Coordinates of C-alpha atoms in Angstrom, one line a residue:
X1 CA 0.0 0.0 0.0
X2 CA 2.9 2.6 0.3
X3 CA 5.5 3.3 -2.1
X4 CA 8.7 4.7 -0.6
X5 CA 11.8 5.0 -3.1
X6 CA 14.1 7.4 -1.2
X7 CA 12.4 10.4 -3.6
X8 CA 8.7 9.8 -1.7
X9 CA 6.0 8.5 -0.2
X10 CA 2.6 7.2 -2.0
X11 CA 0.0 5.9 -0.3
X12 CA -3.0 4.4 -1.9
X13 CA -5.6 2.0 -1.0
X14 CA -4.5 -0.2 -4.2
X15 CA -6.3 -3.2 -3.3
X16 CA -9.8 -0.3 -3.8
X17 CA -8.9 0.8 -7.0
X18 CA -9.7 -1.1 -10.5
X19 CA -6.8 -2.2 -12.8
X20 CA -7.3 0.6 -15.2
X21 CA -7.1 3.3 -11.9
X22 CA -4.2 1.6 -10.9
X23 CA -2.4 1.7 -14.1
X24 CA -3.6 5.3 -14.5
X25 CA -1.9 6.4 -11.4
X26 CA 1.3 4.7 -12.7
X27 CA 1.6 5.8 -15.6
X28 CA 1.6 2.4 -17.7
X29 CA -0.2 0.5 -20.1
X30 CA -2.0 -2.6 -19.4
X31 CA -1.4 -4.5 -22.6
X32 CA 2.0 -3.4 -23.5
X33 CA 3.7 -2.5 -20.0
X34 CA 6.1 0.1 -20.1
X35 CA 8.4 1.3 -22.9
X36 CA 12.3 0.4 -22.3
X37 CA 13.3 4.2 -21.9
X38 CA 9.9 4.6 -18.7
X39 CA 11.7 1.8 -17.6
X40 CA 15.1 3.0 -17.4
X41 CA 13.7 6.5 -16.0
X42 CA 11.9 4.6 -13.2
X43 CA 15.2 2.8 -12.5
X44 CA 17.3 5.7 -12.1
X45 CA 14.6 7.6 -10.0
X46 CA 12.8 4.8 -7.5
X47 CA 16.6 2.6 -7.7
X48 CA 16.9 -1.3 -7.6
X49 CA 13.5 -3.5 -6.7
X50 CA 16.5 -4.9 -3.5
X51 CA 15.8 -4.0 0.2
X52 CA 18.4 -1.8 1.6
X53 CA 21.7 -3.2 3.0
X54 CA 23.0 -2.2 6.7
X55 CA 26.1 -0.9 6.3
X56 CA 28.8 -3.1 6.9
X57 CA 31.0 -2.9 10.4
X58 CA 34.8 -1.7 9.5
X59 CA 37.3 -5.3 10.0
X60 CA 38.5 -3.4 13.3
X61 CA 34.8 -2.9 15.2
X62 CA 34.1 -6.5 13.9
X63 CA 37.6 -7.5 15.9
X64 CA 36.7 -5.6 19.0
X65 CA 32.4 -7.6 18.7
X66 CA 34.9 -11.2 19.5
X67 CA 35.5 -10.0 23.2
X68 CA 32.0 -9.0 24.2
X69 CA 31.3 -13.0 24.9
X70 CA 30.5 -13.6 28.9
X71 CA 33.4 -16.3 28.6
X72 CA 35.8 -14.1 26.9
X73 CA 35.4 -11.3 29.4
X74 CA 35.8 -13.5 32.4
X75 CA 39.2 -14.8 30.4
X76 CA 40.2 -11.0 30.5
X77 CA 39.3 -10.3 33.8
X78 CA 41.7 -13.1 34.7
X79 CA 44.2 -12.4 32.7
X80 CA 44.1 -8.9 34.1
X81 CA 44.3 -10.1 37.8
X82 CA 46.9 -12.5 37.7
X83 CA 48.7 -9.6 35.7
X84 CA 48.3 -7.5 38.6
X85 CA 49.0 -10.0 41.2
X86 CA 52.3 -10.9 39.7
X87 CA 53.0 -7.2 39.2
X88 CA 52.0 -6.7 42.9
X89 CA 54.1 -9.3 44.2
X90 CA 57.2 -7.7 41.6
X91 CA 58.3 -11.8 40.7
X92 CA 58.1 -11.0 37.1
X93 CA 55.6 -13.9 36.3
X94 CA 53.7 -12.4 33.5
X95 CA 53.7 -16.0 31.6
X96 CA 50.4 -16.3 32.4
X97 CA 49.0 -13.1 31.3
X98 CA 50.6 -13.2 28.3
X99 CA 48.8 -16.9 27.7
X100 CA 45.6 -16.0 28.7
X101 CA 45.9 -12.6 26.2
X102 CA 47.4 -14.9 23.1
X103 CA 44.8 -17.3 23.7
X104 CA 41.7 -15.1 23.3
X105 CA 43.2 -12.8 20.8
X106 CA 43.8 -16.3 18.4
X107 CA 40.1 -17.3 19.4
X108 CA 39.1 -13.4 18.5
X109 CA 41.1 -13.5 15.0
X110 CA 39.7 -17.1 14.5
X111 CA 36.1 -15.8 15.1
X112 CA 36.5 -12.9 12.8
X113 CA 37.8 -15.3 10.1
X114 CA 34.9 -17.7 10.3
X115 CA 32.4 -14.7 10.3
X116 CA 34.1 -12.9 6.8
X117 CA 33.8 -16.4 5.4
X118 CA 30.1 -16.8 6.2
X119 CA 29.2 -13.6 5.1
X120 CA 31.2 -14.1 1.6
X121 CA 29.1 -17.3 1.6
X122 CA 25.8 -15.8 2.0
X123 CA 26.2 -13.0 -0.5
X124 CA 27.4 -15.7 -2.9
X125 CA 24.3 -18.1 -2.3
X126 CA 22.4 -14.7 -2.9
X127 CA 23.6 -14.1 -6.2
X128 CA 23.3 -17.5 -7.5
X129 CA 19.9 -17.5 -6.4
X130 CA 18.6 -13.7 -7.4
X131 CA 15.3 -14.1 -8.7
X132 CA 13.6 -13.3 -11.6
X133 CA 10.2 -12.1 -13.1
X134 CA 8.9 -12.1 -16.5
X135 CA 7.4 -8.8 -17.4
X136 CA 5.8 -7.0 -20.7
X137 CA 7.6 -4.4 -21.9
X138 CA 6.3 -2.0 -24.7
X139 CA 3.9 -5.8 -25.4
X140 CA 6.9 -8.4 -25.4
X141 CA 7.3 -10.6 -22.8
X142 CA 11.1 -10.4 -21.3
X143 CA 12.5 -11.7 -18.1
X144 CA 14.9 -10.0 -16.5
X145 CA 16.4 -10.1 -12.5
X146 CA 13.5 -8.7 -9.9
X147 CA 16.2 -6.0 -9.0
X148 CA 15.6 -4.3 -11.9
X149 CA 11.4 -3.9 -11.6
X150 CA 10.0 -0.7 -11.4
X151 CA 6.8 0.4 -10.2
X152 CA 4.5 -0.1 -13.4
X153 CA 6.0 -3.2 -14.9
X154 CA 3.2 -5.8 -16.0
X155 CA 4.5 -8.8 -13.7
X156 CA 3.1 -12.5 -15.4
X157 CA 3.2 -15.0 -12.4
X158 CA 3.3 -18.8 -13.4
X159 CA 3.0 -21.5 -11.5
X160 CA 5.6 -22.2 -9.1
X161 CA 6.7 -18.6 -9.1
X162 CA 8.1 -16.5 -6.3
X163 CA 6.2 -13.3 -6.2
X164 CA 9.6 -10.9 -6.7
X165 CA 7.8 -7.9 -5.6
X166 CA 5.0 -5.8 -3.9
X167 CA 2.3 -6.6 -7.0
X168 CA -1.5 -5.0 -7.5
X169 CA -3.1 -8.7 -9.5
X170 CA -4.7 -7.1 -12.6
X171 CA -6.1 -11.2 -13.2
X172 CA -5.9 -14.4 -11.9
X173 CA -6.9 -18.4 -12.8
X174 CA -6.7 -20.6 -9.7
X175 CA -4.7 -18.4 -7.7
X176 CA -3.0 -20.3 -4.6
X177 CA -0.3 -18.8 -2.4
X178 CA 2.3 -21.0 -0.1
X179 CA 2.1 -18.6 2.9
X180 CA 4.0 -21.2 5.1
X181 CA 7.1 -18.9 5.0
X182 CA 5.2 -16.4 6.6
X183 CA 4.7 -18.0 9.9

């Protein structure tokens, strides 16, 4: 019901208005969909069909997240009184400090490494699996990635297929949605 694209907000009661209304307010055609160059204009004003990424925490923050385990910390607090002890009693034993430290720093740099190579993972598993939609444009059907819908693209949905963005059904035969995912 609202569309937000960084340059505004629209909100409509689509699911009240009739196809033609609806296409009237976005400026498309029914039949033949939009032209390549509306397209393109939609694109570079509204941006990719793609849900906004959270910025990224710098490798250093990341580094720092590995200590803020209830383990870890307890490890630290250790490491910091037998530090003090030893310095306190002036025998020069740091050795165990200096373990406890090179222990959780290894365990911190071991984390970090697992956690770059999981997200690596996941943006690769994302890419192989981008969807897709076929859409008319200016009345041929094409099928291109759903990042690059627009608002006003003529979606066809077949059977079996993901629903790659928020959609006003002009017409339907036998409609059935898997809403499983959803709870």
């Amino acid at each position: 019901n609202i569309l937000n694209h960084n340059r505004g907000l629209i909100r409509l009661d689509w699911q009240s208005l009739t196809k033609e209304e609806c296409a009237k307010k976005l400026g498309t055609n029914i039949k033949t969909g939009l032209s390549p160059s509306q397209a393109e204009e939609r694109r570079n004003r509204y941006g990719p069909n793609e849900l906004e990424q959270p910025k990224k925490k710098s490798v250093l923050l990341r580094f720092f997240a590995q200590f803020s385990d209830f383990m870890v910390i307890i490890l630290l607090v250790a490491a910091g009184i037998s530090f003090v002890t030893s310095f306190l009693q002036k025998d020069n034993d740091y050795i165990d400090s200096i373990i406890i430290l090179a222990i959780v720093t290894v365990n911190a740099m071991t984390g970090l490494i697992q956690e770059s190579r999981a997200e690596k993972s996941i943006e690769a598993l994302k890419k192989m699996s981008s969807p897709h939609a076929h859409v008319v444009r200016a009345g041929t059907e094409a099928l291109i990635e759903a990042k690059n819908l627009v608002p006003g693209d003529l979606v066809l949905l077949n059977a079996g297929d993901l629903v790659p963005a928020d959609l006003r059904l002009t017409e339907a035969v036998n409609l059935k949605a898997e809403e499983s995912a959803l709870t």
